[in-house]
CSV table of C-alpha atoms in Angstrom, one decimal:
chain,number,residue,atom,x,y,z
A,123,UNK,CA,-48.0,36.7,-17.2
A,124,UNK,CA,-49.1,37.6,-20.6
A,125,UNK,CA,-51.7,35.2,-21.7
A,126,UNK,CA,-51.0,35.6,-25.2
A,127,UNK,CA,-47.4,34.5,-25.0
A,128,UNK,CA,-48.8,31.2,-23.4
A,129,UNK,CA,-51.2,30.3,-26.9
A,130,UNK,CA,-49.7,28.4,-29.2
A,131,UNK,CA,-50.8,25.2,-31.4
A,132,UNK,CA,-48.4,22.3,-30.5
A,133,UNK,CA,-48.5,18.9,-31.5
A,134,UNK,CA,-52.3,19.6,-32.9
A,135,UNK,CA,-53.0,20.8,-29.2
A,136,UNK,CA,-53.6,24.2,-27.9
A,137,UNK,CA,-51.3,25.2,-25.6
A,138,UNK,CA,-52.8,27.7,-22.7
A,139,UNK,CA,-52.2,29.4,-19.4
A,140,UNK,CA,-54.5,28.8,-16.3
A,141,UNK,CA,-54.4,30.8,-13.2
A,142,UNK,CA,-55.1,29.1,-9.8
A,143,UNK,CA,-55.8,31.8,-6.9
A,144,UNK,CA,-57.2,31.3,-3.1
A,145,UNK,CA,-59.0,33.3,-0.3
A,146,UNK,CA,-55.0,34.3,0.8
A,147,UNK,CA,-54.0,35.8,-2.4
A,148,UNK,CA,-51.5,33.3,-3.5
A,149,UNK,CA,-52.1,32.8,-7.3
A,150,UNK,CA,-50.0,30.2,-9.0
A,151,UNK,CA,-50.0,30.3,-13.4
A,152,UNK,CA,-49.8,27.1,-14.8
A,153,UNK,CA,-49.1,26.0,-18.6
A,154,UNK,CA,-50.6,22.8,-20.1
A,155,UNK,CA,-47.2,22.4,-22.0
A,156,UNK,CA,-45.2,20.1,-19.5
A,157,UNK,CA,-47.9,21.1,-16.7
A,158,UNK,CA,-45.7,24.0,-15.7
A,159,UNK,CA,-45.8,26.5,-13.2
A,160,UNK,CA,-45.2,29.5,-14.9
A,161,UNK,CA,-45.3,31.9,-12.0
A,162,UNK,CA,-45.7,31.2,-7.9
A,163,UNK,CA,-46.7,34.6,-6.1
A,164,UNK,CA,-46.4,34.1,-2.4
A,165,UNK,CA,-46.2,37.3,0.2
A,166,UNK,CA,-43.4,38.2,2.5
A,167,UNK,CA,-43.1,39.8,6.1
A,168,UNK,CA,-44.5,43.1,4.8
A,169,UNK,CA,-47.5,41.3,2.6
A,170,UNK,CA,-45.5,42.0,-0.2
A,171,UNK,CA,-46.2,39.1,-2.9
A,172,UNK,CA,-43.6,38.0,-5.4
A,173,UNK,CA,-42.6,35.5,-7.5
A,174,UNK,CA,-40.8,32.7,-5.7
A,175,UNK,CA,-40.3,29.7,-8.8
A,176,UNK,CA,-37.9,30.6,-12.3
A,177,UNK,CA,-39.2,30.2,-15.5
A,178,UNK,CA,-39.7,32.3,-18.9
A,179,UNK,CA,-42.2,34.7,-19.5
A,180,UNK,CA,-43.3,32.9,-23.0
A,181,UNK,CA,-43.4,29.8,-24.4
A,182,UNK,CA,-41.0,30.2,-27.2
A,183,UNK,CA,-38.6,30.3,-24.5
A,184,UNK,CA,-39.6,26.8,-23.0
A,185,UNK,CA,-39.9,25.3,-26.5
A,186,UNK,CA,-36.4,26.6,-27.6
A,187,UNK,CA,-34.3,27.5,-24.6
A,188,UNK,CA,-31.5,25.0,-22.8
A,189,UNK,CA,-32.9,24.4,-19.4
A,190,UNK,CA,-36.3,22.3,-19.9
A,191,UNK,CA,-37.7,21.1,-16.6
A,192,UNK,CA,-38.4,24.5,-15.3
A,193,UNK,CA,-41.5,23.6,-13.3
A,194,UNK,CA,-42.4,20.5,-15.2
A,195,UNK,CA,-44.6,17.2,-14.6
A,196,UNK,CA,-41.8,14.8,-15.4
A,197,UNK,CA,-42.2,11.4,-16.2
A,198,UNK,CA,-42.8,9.0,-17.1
A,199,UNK,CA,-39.4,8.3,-14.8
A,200,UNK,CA,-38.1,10.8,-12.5
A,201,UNK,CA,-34.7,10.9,-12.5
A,202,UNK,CA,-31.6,8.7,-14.1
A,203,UNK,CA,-32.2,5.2,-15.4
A,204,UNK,CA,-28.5,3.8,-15.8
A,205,UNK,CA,-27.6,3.2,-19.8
A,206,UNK,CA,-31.7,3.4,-20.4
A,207,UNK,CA,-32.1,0.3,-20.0
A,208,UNK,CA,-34.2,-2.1,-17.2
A,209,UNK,CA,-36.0,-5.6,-17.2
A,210,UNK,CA,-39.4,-6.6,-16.4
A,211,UNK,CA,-40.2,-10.4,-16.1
A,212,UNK,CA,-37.1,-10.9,-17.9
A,213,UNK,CA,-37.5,-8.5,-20.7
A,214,UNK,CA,-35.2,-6.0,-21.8
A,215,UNK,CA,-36.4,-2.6,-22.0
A,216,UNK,CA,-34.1,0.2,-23.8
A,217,UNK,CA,-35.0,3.8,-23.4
A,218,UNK,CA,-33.2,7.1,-24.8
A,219,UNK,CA,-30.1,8.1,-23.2
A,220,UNK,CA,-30.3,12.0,-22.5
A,221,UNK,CA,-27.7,12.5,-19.9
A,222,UNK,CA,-24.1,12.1,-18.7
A,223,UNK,CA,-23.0,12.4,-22.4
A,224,UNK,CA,-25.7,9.4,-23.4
A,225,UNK,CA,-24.8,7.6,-21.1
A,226,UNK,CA,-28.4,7.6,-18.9
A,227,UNK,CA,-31.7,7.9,-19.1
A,228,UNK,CA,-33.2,11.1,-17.5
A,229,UNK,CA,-36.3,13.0,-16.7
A,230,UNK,CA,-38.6,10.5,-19.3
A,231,UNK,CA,-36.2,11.4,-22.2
A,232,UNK,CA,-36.5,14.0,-24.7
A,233,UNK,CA,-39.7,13.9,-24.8
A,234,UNK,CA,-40.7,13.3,-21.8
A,235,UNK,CA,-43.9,14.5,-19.9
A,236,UNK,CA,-42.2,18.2,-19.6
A,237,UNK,CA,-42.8,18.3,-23.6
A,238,UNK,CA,-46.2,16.7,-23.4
A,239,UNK,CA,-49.6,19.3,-24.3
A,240,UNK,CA,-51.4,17.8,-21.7
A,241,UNK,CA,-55.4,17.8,-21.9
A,242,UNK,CA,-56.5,20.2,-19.0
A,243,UNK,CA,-60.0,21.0,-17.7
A,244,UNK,CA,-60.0,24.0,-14.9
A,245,UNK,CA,-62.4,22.5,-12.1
A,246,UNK,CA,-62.7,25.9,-10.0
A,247,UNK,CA,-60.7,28.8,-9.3
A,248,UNK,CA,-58.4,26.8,-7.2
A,249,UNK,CA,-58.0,23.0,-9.0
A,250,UNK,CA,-56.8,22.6,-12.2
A,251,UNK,CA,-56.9,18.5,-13.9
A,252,UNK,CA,-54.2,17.4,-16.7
A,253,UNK,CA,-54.8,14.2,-18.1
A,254,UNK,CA,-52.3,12.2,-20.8
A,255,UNK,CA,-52.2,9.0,-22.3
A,256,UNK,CA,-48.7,8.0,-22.7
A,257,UNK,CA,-48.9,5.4,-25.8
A,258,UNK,CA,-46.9,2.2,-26.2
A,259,UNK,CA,-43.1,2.3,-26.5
A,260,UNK,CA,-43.3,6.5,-26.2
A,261,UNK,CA,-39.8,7.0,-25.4
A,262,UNK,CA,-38.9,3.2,-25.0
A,263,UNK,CA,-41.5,2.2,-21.9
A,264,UNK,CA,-44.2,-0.9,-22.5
A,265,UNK,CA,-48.1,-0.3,-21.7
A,266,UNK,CA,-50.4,2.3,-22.5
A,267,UNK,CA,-50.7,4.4,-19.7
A,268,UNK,CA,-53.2,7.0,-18.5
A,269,UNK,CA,-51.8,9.6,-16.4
A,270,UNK,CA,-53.5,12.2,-14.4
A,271,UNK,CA,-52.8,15.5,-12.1
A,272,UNK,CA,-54.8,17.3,-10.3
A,273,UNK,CA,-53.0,20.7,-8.9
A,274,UNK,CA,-54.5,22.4,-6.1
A,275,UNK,CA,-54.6,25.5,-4.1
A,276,UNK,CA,-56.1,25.6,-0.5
A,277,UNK,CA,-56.8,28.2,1.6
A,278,UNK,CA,-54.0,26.9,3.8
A,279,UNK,CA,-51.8,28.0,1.3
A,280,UNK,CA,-50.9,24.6,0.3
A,281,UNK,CA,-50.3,23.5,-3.7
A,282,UNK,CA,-51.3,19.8,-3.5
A,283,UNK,CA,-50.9,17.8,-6.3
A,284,UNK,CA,-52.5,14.2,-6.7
A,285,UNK,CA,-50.8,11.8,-9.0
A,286,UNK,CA,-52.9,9.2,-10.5
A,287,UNK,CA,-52.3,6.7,-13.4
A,288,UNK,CA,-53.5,2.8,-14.7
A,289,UNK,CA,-51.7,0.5,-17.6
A,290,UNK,CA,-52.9,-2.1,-19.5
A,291,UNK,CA,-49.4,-3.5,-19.0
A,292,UNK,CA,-46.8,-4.1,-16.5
A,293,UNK,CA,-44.4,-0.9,-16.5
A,294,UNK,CA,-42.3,1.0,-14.2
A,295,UNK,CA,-43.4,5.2,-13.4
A,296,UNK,CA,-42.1,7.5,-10.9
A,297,UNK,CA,-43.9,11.0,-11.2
A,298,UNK,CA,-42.6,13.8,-9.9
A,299,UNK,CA,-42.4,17.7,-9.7
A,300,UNK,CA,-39.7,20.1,-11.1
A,301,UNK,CA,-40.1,23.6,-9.8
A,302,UNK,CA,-37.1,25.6,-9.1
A,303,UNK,CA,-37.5,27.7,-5.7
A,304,UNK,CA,-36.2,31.0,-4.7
A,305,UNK,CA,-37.7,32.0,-1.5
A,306,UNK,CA,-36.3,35.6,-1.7
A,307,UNK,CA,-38.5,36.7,-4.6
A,308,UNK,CA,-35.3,38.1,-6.3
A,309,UNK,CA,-34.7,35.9,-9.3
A,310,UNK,CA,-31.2,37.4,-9.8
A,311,UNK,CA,-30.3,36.4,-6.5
A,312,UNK,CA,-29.1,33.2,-4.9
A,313,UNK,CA,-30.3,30.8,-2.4
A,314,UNK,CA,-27.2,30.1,-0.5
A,315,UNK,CA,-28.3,31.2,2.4
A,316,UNK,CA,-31.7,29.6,2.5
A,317,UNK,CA,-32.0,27.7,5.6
A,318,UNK,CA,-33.3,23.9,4.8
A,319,UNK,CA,-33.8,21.0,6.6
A,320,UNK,CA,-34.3,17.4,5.2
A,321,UNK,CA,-36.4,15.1,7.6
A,322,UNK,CA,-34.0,11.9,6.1
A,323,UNK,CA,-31.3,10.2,8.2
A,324,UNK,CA,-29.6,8.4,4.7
A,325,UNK,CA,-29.4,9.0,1.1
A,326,UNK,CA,-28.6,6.8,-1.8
A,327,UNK,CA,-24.3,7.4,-2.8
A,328,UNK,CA,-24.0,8.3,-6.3
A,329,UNK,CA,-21.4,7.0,-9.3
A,330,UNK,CA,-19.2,9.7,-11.3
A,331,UNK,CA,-22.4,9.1,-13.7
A,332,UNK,CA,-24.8,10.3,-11.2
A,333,UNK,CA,-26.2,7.0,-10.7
A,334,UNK,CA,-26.6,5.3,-7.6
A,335,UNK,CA,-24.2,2.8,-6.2
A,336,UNK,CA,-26.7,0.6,-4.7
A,337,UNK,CA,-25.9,1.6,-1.1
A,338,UNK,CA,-28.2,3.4,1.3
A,339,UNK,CA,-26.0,5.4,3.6
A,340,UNK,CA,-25.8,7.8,6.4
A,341,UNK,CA,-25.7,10.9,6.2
A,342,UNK,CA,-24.4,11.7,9.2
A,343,UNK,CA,-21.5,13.9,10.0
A,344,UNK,CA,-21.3,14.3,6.1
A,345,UNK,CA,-21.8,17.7,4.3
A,346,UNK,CA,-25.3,16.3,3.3
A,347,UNK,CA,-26.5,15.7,6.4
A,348,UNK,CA,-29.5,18.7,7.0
A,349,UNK,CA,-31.7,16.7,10.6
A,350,UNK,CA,-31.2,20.2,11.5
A,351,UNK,CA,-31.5,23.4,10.0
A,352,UNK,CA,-28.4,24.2,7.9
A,353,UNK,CA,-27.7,26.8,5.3
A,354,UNK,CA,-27.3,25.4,1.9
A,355,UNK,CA,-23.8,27.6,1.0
A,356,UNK,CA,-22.3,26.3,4.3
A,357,UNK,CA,-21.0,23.3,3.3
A,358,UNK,CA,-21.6,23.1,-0.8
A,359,UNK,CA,-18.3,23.3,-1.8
A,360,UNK,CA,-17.1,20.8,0.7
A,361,UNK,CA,-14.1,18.5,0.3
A,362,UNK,CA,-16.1,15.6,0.0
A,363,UNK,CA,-16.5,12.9,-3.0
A,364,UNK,CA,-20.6,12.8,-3.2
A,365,UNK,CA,-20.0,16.9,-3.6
A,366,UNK,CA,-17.5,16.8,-6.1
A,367,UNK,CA,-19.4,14.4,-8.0
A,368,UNK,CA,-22.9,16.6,-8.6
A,369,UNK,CA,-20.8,19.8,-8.3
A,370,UNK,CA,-23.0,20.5,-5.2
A,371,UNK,CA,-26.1,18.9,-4.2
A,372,UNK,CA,-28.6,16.6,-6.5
A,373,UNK,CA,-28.7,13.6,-4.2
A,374,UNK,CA,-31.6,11.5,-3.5
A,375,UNK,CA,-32.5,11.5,0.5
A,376,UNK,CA,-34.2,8.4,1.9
A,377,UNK,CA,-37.3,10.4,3.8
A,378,UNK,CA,-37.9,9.2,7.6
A,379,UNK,CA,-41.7,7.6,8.3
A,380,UNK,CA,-44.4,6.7,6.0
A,381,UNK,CA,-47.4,7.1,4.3
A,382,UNK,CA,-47.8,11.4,4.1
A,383,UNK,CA,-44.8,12.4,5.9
A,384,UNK,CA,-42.9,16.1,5.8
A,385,UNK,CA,-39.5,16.1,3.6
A,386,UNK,CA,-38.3,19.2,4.0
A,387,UNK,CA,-38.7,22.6,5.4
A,388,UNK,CA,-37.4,25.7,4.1
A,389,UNK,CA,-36.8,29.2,5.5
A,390,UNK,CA,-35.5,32.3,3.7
A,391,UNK,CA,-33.7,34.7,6.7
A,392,UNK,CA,-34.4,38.4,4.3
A,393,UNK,CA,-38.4,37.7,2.9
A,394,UNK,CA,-38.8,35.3,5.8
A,395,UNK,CA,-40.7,33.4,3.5
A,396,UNK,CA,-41.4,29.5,3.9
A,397,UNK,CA,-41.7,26.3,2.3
A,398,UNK,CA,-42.8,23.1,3.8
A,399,UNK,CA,-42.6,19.9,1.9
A,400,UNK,CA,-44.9,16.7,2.2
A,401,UNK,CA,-45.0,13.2,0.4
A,402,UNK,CA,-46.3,9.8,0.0
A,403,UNK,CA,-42.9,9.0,-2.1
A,404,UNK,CA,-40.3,7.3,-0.2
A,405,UNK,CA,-37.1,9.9,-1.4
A,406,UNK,CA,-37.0,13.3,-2.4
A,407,UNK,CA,-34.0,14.9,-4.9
A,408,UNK,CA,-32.4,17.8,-3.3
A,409,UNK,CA,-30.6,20.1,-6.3
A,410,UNK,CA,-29.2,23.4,-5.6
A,411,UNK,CA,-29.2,24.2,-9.3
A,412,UNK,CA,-25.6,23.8,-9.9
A,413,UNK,CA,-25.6,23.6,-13.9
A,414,UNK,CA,-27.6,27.3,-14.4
A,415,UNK,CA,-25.1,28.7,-16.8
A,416,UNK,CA,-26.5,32.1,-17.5
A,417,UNK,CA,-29.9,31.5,-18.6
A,418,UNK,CA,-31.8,34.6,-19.1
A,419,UNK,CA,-35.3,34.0,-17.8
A,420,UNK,CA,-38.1,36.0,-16.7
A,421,UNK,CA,-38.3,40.0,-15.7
A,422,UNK,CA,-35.2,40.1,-18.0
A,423,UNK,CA,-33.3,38.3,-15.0
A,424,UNK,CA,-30.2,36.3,-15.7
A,425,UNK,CA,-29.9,32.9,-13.7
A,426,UNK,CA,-26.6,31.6,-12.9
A,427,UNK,CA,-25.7,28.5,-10.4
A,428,UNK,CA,-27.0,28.0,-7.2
A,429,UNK,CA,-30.2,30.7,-8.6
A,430,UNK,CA,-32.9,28.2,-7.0
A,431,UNK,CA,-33.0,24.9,-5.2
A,432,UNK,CA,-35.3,22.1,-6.4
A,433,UNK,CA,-37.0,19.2,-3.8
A,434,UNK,CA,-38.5,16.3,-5.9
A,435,UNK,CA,-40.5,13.9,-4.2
A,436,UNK,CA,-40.0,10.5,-5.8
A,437,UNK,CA,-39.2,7.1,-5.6
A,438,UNK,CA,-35.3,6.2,-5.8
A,439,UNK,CA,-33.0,6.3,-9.7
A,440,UNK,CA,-31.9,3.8,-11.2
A,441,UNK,CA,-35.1,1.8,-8.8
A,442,UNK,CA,-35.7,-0.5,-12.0
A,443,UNK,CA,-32.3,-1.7,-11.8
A,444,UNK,CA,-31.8,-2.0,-7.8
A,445,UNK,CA,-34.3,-5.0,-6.8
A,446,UNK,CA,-33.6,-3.6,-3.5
A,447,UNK,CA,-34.7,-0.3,-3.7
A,448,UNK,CA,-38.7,0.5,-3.6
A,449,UNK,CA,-40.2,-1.0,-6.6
A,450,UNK,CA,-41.7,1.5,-9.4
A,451,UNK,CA,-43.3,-1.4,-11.3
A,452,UNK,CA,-47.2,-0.8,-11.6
A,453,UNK,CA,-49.5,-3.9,-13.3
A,454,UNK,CA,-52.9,-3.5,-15.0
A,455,UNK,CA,-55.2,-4.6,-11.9
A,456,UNK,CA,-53.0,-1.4,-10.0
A,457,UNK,CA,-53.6,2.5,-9.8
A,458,UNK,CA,-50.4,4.3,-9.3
A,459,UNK,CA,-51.6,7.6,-6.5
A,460,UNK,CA,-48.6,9.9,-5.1
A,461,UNK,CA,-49.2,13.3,-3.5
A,462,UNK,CA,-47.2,16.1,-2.5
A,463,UNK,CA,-47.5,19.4,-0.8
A,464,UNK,CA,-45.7,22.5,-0.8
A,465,UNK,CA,-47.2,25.0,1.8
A,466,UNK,CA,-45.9,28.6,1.5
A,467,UNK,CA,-45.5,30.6,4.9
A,468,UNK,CA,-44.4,34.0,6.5
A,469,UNK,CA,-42.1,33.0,9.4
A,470,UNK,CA,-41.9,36.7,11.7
């Protein structure tokens, strides 16, 4: 990637482009606008590396272009908060509605932590720190609220990132990670034949508005149900209402166990390439990219629906507005910490 294309002044910041490598050869570019990964390189069963995440190749692109998450922090909510709004201690909290034709609140709003210059400090060849301060009432939420993430590479060919974060106010936050996946290495391909499969015995149902219904159901002899490894075209066009409603999947599965616990694994059948996903966060958001609509990205490639898959460790949408769901309020006397894992493999 062409550093030059990544140096910009935003916002009175200077954007820039940092390169993480380990002792593997796995090498991971990541932007301080949005704390995006830019480009992933990961081998294959002949040592071959290539790209495995979608993107652009400059940042006029991710300023201007439609599809904004593209391997973005995103905060300070993950996910959909039903008609922006929530209550703490009895106040009323109203945020943008971005989503569903204004209807919700998604991703932290327009300006959420995707469109954020974050304040980066490269510790070594393999960790890189971005650091915020998300101000009062930004997009609608109370407290000031220091935010930091720490992405690193290991030599077991892991990308761990750390999420850390303290208000001076009682708030709600749920942090997560937006990279969109394509084991093959050929972004004009698709990843319907990807084999996946989600360590979660329920998910949470979803509305016509992609909300959640409140329920925590089975998954079960469903078309979402992945306890063992499934191909993700086998069943996406299913006769079956939670389908229809995201036009594939984008569901939120309730993960099995505790504390750091694997979500997902991965397995391309042509690179052989893996992906392994770990989590302290209680759900992770399974999207098969169904809304691509011919978005030309990087190496001139075009990417159409179904071009990538997404897993999003997080806590539950709409969790501010379902008492029963695990809280995402934080206080003052309280540090928020979440970490997940991606580790890249070769399965032969």
């Amino acid at each position: 990637m062409d550093l030059k294309k990544f140096d910009l002044e935003y916002y009175s910041k200077r954007i820039q482009l940092f390169t993480l490598n380990n002792s593997e050869g796995l090498e991971i570019q990541i932007t301080n606008f949005g704390g995006r990964i830019v480009s992933l390189f990961t081998p294959d069963k002949n040592g071959i590396l290539e790209d495995i995440v979608l993107g652009y190749d400059n940042i006029d692109d991710y300023l201007n272009k439609e599809e904004v998450f593209f391997g973005a922090i995103i905060g300070r909510y993950g996910n959909r908060i039903a008609h922006g709004k929530f209550n703490i201690d009895n106040l009323e909290y109203t945020l943008e509605t971005n989503s569903e034709n204004s209807k919700n609140h998604l991703h932290g709003g327009t300006n959420g932590f995707h469109n954020v210059v974050w304040d980066a400090k490269q510790v070594s060849k393999t960790q890189l720190e971005l650091s915020h301060l998300s101000k009062e009432n930004e997009a609608g939420y109370p407290g000031n609220l220091e935010v930091t993430v720490l992405y690193e590479l290991t030599d077991l060919n892991e990308l761990k990132i750390t999420y850390s974060a303290t208000t001076d106010k009682k708030t709600i936050l749920n942090l997560t990670h937006h990279s969109y996946f394509n084991l093959t290495g050929k972004q004009n391909s698709n990843i319907l034949k990807h084999h996946i499969k989600i360590y979660a015995s329920n998910f949470t149902p979803i509305n016509n508005l992609m909300i959640p219904t409140g329920k925590i159901e089975s998954v079960t002899n469903s078309p979402l149900e992945f306890k063992t490894f499934q191909t993700i075209g086998s069943r996406i066009n299913a006769d079956d209402d939670q389908i229809e409603k995201a036009h594939g999947y984008d569901h939120n599965y309730v993960i099995d166990g505790s504390g750091l616990k694997k979500a997902a694994d991965v397995y391309d059948p042509i690179s052989k390439r893996t992906l392994e996903v770990f989590t302290t966060e209680p759900g992770v958001q399974f999207y098969t990219g169904n809304h691509l609509n011919n978005i030309k990205g990087k190496y001139n490639d075009t990417y159409h629906a179904n071009a990538a898959f997404c897993l999003e460790p997080q806590h539950f949408p709409d969790s501010p507005n379902q008492p029963h769901f695990p809280s995402t309020i934080i206080k003052p006397e309280e540090t928020y910490n979440s970490t997940t894992i991606y580790k890249f493999g070769v399965k032969i």
